Amino acid sequence: MIKRSLVLNGKPQTVVTDQEETLANVLRKQLKLTGTKVGCGEGQCGACNVIVNGKLTRSCVTKFKRVADGAEIWTIEGIGQPGNLHPLQLAWMVHGGAQCGFCSPGFIVSAKALLDATPNPTRTEVREWFQKNRNACRCTGYKPLVDAVMDAAKVLNGKLKASDLAFKLPADGRIWGTNFPRPTAEAKVTGTCDYGADLGVKMPENTLQLALVQATVSHAKIKSIDTSEALKMPGVHSVVTHKDVKGKNRITGLITFPTNKGDGWDRPILCDEKVFQYGDAIAIVCADTEKNAKAAAEKVKVELEELPAYMSAPAAMADDAIEIHPGTPNIYFIQKIAKGEETKPVFDKADVVVEDDFYVGRQPHMPIEPDVGFAYLNDEGKLVIHSKSIGLHLHLYMIAPGLGVEADKLVMIQNPAGGTFGYKFSPTMEALVGVAALATGRPVFLCYDYHQQQTYTGKRSPFFMNVRLAAGKDGKLLGMESDWTVDHGPYSEFGDLLTLRGAQFIGAGYSIPSIRGEGRTVCTNHAWGSAFRGYGSPQSEFASEVLMDELAEKLGMDPLELRYLNCYRKGDTTPNGQEPEVLSLPEMIDILRPKYQAAKAKAAKNSTAEVKRGVGISLGVYGAGLDGPDASEAYVELNPDNTITIFNTWEDHGQGADMGSLGTAHEALRPMGVKPEQIKLVMNDTSVAPNSGPAGGSRSQVMVGKAIIAGCELLMAAMRKADKTYRTYDEMVAENIPTKYTGQWTAPATHCDTNGVGNPFSCYMYGLFMSEVAVEVATGKTTVEKMTLVADVGTLCNKLVVDGQMYGGIAQGIGLALSEDFEDIKKHSTLVGAGFPYTQQIPDDMELIYVETPREHGPHGASGTGELPLTCPHAAVINAIYNACGVRITKLPALPEKVLAGLKAKQ
Ligand code: MCN
Ligand code: FES
Ligand code: FES
């Protein structure tokens, strides 16, 4: 043990601790200063930044013994507090710097250290500082953060008043479409927002800390599990295995289609007979401390008989491959697409045919907050599970039978989440903490380290695609043939639905009269496929958007004009035969055209023998909703103090469910003149809020938004008097009029049939991406210098939120194009190893242009937005690389060595 006398946030503080303890743990666990977050835990993200004796310090990798006696330490708590914000914190709020907000304290502390040393930095210096100090953000694309630092510097230098920087309500009091900062922003920028791990530190003393015993092979039979030695380890309470699970011990994959050959009950909570992938949980050690739990987990002996591991779809499809789930073929679902006349005669007659193979891989989500959750039995005897779930009611029904708990005895609550990007559309640890709480009768807490986050949560499912396009010599598309294979890992969860996305989105955006194709879902032993922002559209549209460029080249046409000629117009239908709800693509292309021409001229002018520059275009389309008649509910209640509470389960990944709920409700309640501060939000607890559906498929603004409006309208109708004024709460009670209403909404949409034909989405979102890149000839390294996005997501509920969605999604698209991967379990298990994009990989120059076509079926005219920016920006980058240097990359990511090989092959 060691003792240190510190000056912590300006006050003396004595600390006695184990000398091997990290500074982060001392601050968080001993001193309860949970504003300092731990993301990667290995020095790669900066979430844990503090300032020690004036120096920016990553506290997760700083042993406490290295902190000198008398050291002066500043944490986020000392920089500014709610109601007493530092200019950096204010600027962070005003610029939308805190989406999930998990990185915000670390960034703000980092920016403080920069401004202390360099009061007037340039944008380049700010970006270099964040790069050098490895400050990682997965949500914002960095631009808003640099904007915030620049404005904070102005305030600190007296060039801008804080009051001028702060958001001001417009004169009419309307917040819809404005930059109103989201309700949770202040807590996020001050470090007072408690995420799962922060709540974990504040759990009662009898809470058991959990550690998992996990598979380190990808496919095996389990012969025995011996927990005897582990049970003897210090501090161990119990070791839970499949034998302790009271229910089916399976998480259901909720098979969507009857033609699926599996039954959905394929994912064990705790492995019993087999291991299906690396990381699968085999046992849970419950102990007094995390350290003791982890030490004991090492002592659990698992005897395995290894089986051949099929690490990609082609391997699992080989004739001699054994069934991963005995009784279910590895190819367990087929989805066809058939639109219009047969393609063969169309292709036979066509003037031009192009064909290519494409691959989009296992992109890892890489939220800065690793997976975390806890569970306990409440005083009604119900099992309560807190996690990062973005599908609370969905997950409840997916895990209850496996746990052996009746659905009405299970409560699911979402903690503030530090980003999910879709991985939490799948249950991860919910059933594990549930099993442990039931088995021990104690509160239990589990936090993954970053290795577990990377290796044992779902990933984007790779698509292997072959696509052919037929066109007349005028460039008009005549037909398309497509074949796609989806590597979905070992678990069926929504794999069939994902495969349908190939039918819906290969070729999306264009009128293609004749289409034939087939896709298949394949079970493999690599990371299980879970939703990832864009959900199948980044794979599908990558193929058709790169092939459109190949077609343009063969026709001798400009890629933008080929798209203009073929994009949806009146009378056209989507690949699945649906009439688009709005026809804004021609207008969007018209807006981009002059910018595109200028960009091409600039690229030609600035290209040199050493650095080639080019411009690429792509078109992105995605549906806002779950397929077919997607539905949602929200409660709206008038309170005794005449404020109004909105209850819903619009789960928040970090995208801004709080702002969406507030903005939509405020606009709906405007006839009553309600102020934003009079609207309260009760969200994401299944015991008090209704089923609003999962926050996936960019559905929530539309679906939950419509349900909120419906509830507000019911309440207002009940409150409205004959003279058009509104009753107060007391008047409502006096007249016996109910004060709480359920708003409901169901989308006017239909499921696709076995040929992929239907009207699955009531609202779509449309984007046109332009990428300007520089390729270094000597190394093959690509730098994206600018991204432009023209988007139609309907009217905007909150401009700050939507801008943030766009910047962040584009940044993930650049990562997908150039660096991100999770193919190599070892190499790709860290942020750096998996190609996480830091500041310098994302351009500071990003331009967003909105075409706000109001949607008939959208709340106040809004469509969805969250996934649009990741539908297809990567194809624009790849098309720009070709335009720059003539190398066509069709299999992502376009690592420098791949581009270099292409350059050499050309020579
Ligand atoms: N919005 C708006 N105006 C519109 C449409 C939406 O202001 N016309 C706002 C909404 O109020 C909401 C946000 O934009 O705050 C996204 O809305 P929507 O498109 O309806 O999507 P969901 O709320 O259902 O969020 C899910 C979506 C998905 S599917 C993924 S994955 C995703 C995403 O949003 N993951 C994210 N955005 C993310 N952003 C962050 N920071 N972190 C994630 O993990
Ligand atoms: Fe410390 Fe990532 S650098 S948590
Ligand atoms: Fe930066 Fe979410 S706001 S990681």
Tab-separated table of N, CA, C and O and ligand atoms in Angstrom, residues 99-100 139 419-422 532-533 650-651 653-657 659-660 694-702 793-798 801-802 805 862-867, ligand 1:
chain	number	residue	atom	x	y	z
A	99	GLN	N	-22.567	13.479	-28.059
A	99	GLN	CA	-23.690	12.636	-28.527
A	99	GLN	C	-23.896	11.579	-27.450
A	99	GLN	O	-24.657	11.787	-26.515
A	100	CYS	N	-23.180	10.464	-27.548
A	100	CYS	CA	-23.263	9.530	-26.424
A	100	CYS	C	-22.603	10.173	-25.210
A	100	CYS	O	-22.959	9.900	-24.074
A	139	CYS	N	-18.661	9.019	-32.342
A	139	CYS	CA	-19.978	9.558	-32.703
A	139	CYS	C	-19.946	10.787	-33.588
A	139	CYS	O	-20.852	10.986	-34.383
A	419	GLY	N	-22.552	4.825	-26.769
A	419	GLY	CA	-22.489	4.406	-28.165
A	419	GLY	C	-22.718	2.918	-28.316
A	419	GLY	O	-22.259	2.104	-27.509
A	420	THR	N	-23.497	2.543	-29.334
A	420	THR	CA	-23.625	1.109	-29.661
A	420	THR	C	-23.492	0.892	-31.165
A	420	THR	O	-22.984	-0.092	-31.603
A	421	PHE	N	-24.050	1.818	-31.959
A	421	PHE	CA	-24.008	1.732	-33.420
A	421	PHE	C	-24.672	0.459	-33.922
A	421	PHE	O	-24.394	0.003	-35.019
A	422	GLY	N	-25.497	-0.122	-33.071
A	422	GLY	CA	-26.294	-1.272	-33.502
A	422	GLY	C	-25.918	-2.576	-32.827
A	422	GLY	O	-26.712	-3.508	-32.798
A	532	PHE	N	-25.556	-3.403	-37.488
A	532	PHE	CA	-24.594	-2.288	-37.478
A	532	PHE	C	-25.184	-1.223	-38.375
A	532	PHE	O	-25.597	-1.514	-39.502
A	533	ARG	N	-25.228	-0.007	-37.824
A	533	ARG	CA	-25.701	1.173	-38.552
A	533	ARG	C	-25.657	0.979	-40.075
A	533	ARG	O	-24.586	0.713	-40.633
A	650	TRP	N	-37.731	4.890	-26.235
A	650	TRP	CA	-36.888	5.289	-27.366
A	650	TRP	C	-35.469	5.188	-26.819
A	650	TRP	O	-34.965	6.117	-26.189
A	651	GLU	N	-34.870	4.032	-27.011
A	651	GLU	CA	-33.554	3.793	-26.418
A	651	GLU	C	-32.538	4.757	-27.017
A	651	GLU	O	-32.593	5.089	-28.201
A	653	HIS	N	-28.743	5.343	-27.950
A	653	HIS	CA	-27.365	4.870	-28.148
A	653	HIS	C	-26.407	6.019	-27.848
A	653	HIS	O	-25.221	5.805	-27.695
A	654	GLY	N	-26.948	7.233	-27.944
A	654	GLY	CA	-26.119	8.428	-28.013
A	654	GLY	C	-26.609	9.316	-29.146
A	654	GLY	O	-26.198	10.458	-29.283
A	655	GLN	N	-27.549	8.770	-29.941
A	655	GLN	CA	-28.013	9.534	-31.113
A	655	GLN	C	-28.838	10.739	-30.710
A	655	GLN	O	-28.872	11.740	-31.410
A	656	GLY	N	-29.539	10.655	-29.556
A	656	GLY	CA	-30.336	11.811	-29.136
A	656	GLY	C	-31.806	11.511	-28.970
A	656	GLY	O	-32.665	12.308	-29.357
A	657	ALA	N	-32.131	10.365	-28.354
A	657	ALA	CA	-33.527	10.011	-28.108
A	657	ALA	C	-34.186	11.035	-27.186
A	657	ALA	O	-35.388	11.307	-27.297
A	659	MET	N	-33.519	14.255	-27.099
A	659	MET	CA	-33.843	15.439	-27.905
A	659	MET	C	-34.995	15.157	-28.860
A	659	MET	O	-35.876	16.001	-29.061
A	660	GLY	N	-34.978	13.956	-29.430
A	660	GLY	CA	-36.066	13.594	-30.343
A	660	GLY	C	-37.404	13.605	-29.627
A	660	GLY	O	-38.405	14.110	-30.142
A	694	PRO	N	-37.594	-1.141	-30.702
A	694	PRO	CA	-36.144	-0.935	-30.578
A	694	PRO	C	-35.676	0.308	-31.321
A	694	PRO	O	-36.329	0.747	-32.263
A	695	ALA	N	-34.539	0.861	-30.881
A	695	ALA	CA	-33.961	2.014	-31.581
A	695	ALA	C	-33.019	1.510	-32.667
A	695	ALA	O	-31.809	1.687	-32.604
A	696	GLY	N	-33.603	0.815	-33.639
A	696	GLY	CA	-32.832	0.320	-34.784
A	696	GLY	C	-33.559	0.722	-36.055
A	696	GLY	O	-34.706	1.179	-36.005
A	697	GLY	N	-32.899	0.515	-37.167
A	697	GLY	CA	-33.537	0.812	-38.445
A	697	GLY	C	-33.927	2.280	-38.572
A	697	GLY	O	-34.899	2.594	-39.264
A	698	SER	N	-33.206	3.161	-37.900
A	698	SER	CA	-33.509	4.613	-37.957
A	698	SER	C	-35.008	4.841	-37.877
A	698	SER	O	-35.565	5.678	-38.598
A	699	ARG	N	-35.658	4.073	-37.015
A	699	ARG	CA	-37.111	4.065	-36.994
A	699	ARG	C	-37.710	5.015	-35.961
A	699	ARG	O	-38.894	5.366	-36.035
A	700	SER	N	-36.908	5.418	-34.969
A	700	SER	CA	-37.531	5.998	-33.789
A	700	SER	C	-38.122	7.379	-34.026
A	700	SER	O	-39.215	7.666	-33.540
A	701	GLN	N	-37.375	8.242	-34.750
A	701	GLN	CA	-37.953	9.567	-34.976
A	701	GLN	C	-39.316	9.414	-35.649
A	701	GLN	O	-40.281	10.075	-35.264
A	702	VAL	N	-39.400	8.503	-36.607
A	702	VAL	CA	-40.668	8.319	-37.318
A	702	VAL	C	-41.689	7.602	-36.422
A	702	VAL	O	-42.775	8.128	-36.163
A	793	VAL	N	-33.713	13.894	-45.369
A	793	VAL	CA	-34.253	13.082	-44.277
A	793	VAL	C	-35.550	13.725	-43.787
A	793	VAL	O	-35.913	13.622	-42.623
A	794	GLY	N	-36.242	14.388	-44.716
A	794	GLY	CA	-37.471	15.090	-44.345
A	794	GLY	C	-37.135	16.361	-43.584
A	794	GLY	O	-36.010	16.875	-43.667
A	795	THR	N	-38.099	16.854	-42.825
A	795	THR	CA	-37.821	18.022	-41.989
A	795	THR	C	-36.926	17.573	-40.839
A	795	THR	O	-36.881	16.383	-40.508
A	796	LEU	N	-36.201	18.519	-40.240
A	796	LEU	CA	-35.278	18.152	-39.162
A	796	LEU	C	-35.932	18.455	-37.819
A	796	LEU	O	-36.423	19.555	-37.595
A	797	CYS	N	-35.905	17.474	-36.941
A	797	CYS	CA	-36.391	17.723	-35.579
A	797	CYS	C	-35.384	18.623	-34.870
A	797	CYS	O	-35.735	19.636	-34.295
A	798	ASN	N	-34.101	18.250	-34.944
A	798	ASN	CA	-33.058	19.050	-34.292
A	798	ASN	C	-31.848	19.100	-35.216
A	798	ASN	O	-31.257	18.071	-35.524
A	801	VAL	N	-28.511	17.736	-33.783
A	801	VAL	CA	-28.490	16.271	-33.723
A	801	VAL	C	-28.259	15.700	-35.113
A	801	VAL	O	-27.416	14.816	-35.308
A	802	VAL	N	-28.993	16.200	-36.087
A	802	VAL	CA	-28.883	15.622	-37.436
A	802	VAL	C	-27.489	15.886	-38.008
A	802	VAL	O	-26.857	14.982	-38.559
A	805	GLN	N	-25.274	13.390	-36.467
A	805	GLN	CA	-25.464	12.061	-37.043
A	805	GLN	C	-24.691	11.944	-38.346
A	805	GLN	O	-24.039	10.940	-38.616
A	862	ALA	N	-40.858	14.683	-40.640
A	862	ALA	CA	-39.499	14.119	-40.546
A	862	ALA	C	-39.455	12.676	-41.036
A	862	ALA	O	-40.396	11.910	-40.837
A	863	SER	N	-38.338	12.304	-41.644
A	863	SER	CA	-38.042	10.886	-41.862
A	863	SER	C	-36.967	10.498	-40.842
A	863	SER	O	-36.691	11.269	-39.921
A	864	GLY	N	-36.378	9.328	-40.982
A	864	GLY	CA	-35.281	8.931	-40.087
A	864	GLY	C	-33.982	9.540	-40.578
A	864	GLY	O	-33.930	10.133	-41.660
A	865	THR	N	-32.932	9.386	-39.762
A	865	THR	CA	-31.659	9.954	-40.196
A	865	THR	C	-30.434	9.136	-39.791
A	865	THR	O	-29.416	9.158	-40.472
A	866	GLY	N	-30.533	8.379	-38.687
A	866	GLY	CA	-29.331	7.818	-38.050
A	866	GLY	C	-28.428	7.007	-38.964
A	866	GLY	O	-27.203	7.069	-38.852
A	867	GLU	N	-29.018	6.228	-39.856
A	867	GLU	CA	-28.193	5.329	-40.659
A	867	GLU	C	-27.833	5.882	-42.031
A	867	GLU	O	-26.943	5.357	-42.701
B	1	MCN	N1	-33.665	13.191	-36.003
B	1	MCN	C1	-33.966	14.498	-36.284
B	1	MCN	N2	-34.614	14.806	-37.436
B	1	MCN	C2	-34.945	13.849	-38.325
B	1	MCN	C3	-34.627	12.508	-38.052
B	1	MCN	C4	-34.012	12.202	-36.855
B	1	MCN	O1	-33.618	15.384	-35.500
B	1	MCN	N3	-35.569	14.163	-39.436
B	1	MCN	C5	-32.935	12.845	-34.778
B	1	MCN	C6	-33.747	12.019	-33.811
B	1	MCN	O2	-34.442	12.811	-32.906
B	1	MCN	C7	-32.683	11.165	-33.137
B	1	MCN	C8	-31.626	11.003	-34.209
B	1	MCN	O3	-31.844	12.046	-35.148
B	1	MCN	O4	-32.122	11.842	-32.061
B	1	MCN	C9	-31.718	9.647	-34.918
B	1	MCN	O5	-33.048	9.402	-35.212
B	1	MCN	P1	-33.516	8.135	-36.061
B	1	MCN	O6	-32.940	8.206	-37.410
B	1	MCN	O7	-34.966	8.010	-35.922
B	1	MCN	O8	-32.792	6.897	-35.366
B	1	MCN	P2	-33.041	6.232	-33.937
B	1	MCN	O9	-33.344	7.242	-32.922
B	1	MCN	O10	-33.882	5.046	-34.090
B	1	MCN	O11	-31.515	5.813	-33.623
B	1	MCN	C10	-30.922	4.720	-34.149
B	1	MCN	C11	-29.923	4.982	-35.236
B	1	MCN	C12	-29.255	3.719	-35.483
B	1	MCN	S1	-30.205	2.470	-36.077
B	1	MCN	C13	-27.947	3.528	-35.104
B	1	MCN	S2	-27.205	2.011	-35.293
B	1	MCN	C14	-27.207	4.600	-34.551
B	1	MCN	C15	-27.738	5.908	-34.832
B	1	MCN	O12	-29.033	6.038	-34.885
B	1	MCN	N4	-26.324	4.436	-33.556
B	1	MCN	C16	-25.748	5.539	-33.003
B	1	MCN	N5	-27.010	6.964	-34.440
B	1	MCN	C17	-26.069	6.839	-33.490
B	1	MCN	N6	-25.483	7.931	-32.949
B	1	MCN	C18	-24.633	7.775	-31.909
B	1	MCN	N7	-24.061	8.860	-31.403
B	1	MCN	N8	-24.349	6.569	-31.376
B	1	MCN	C19	-24.877	5.448	-31.891
B	1	MCN	O13	-24.613	4.283	-31.345
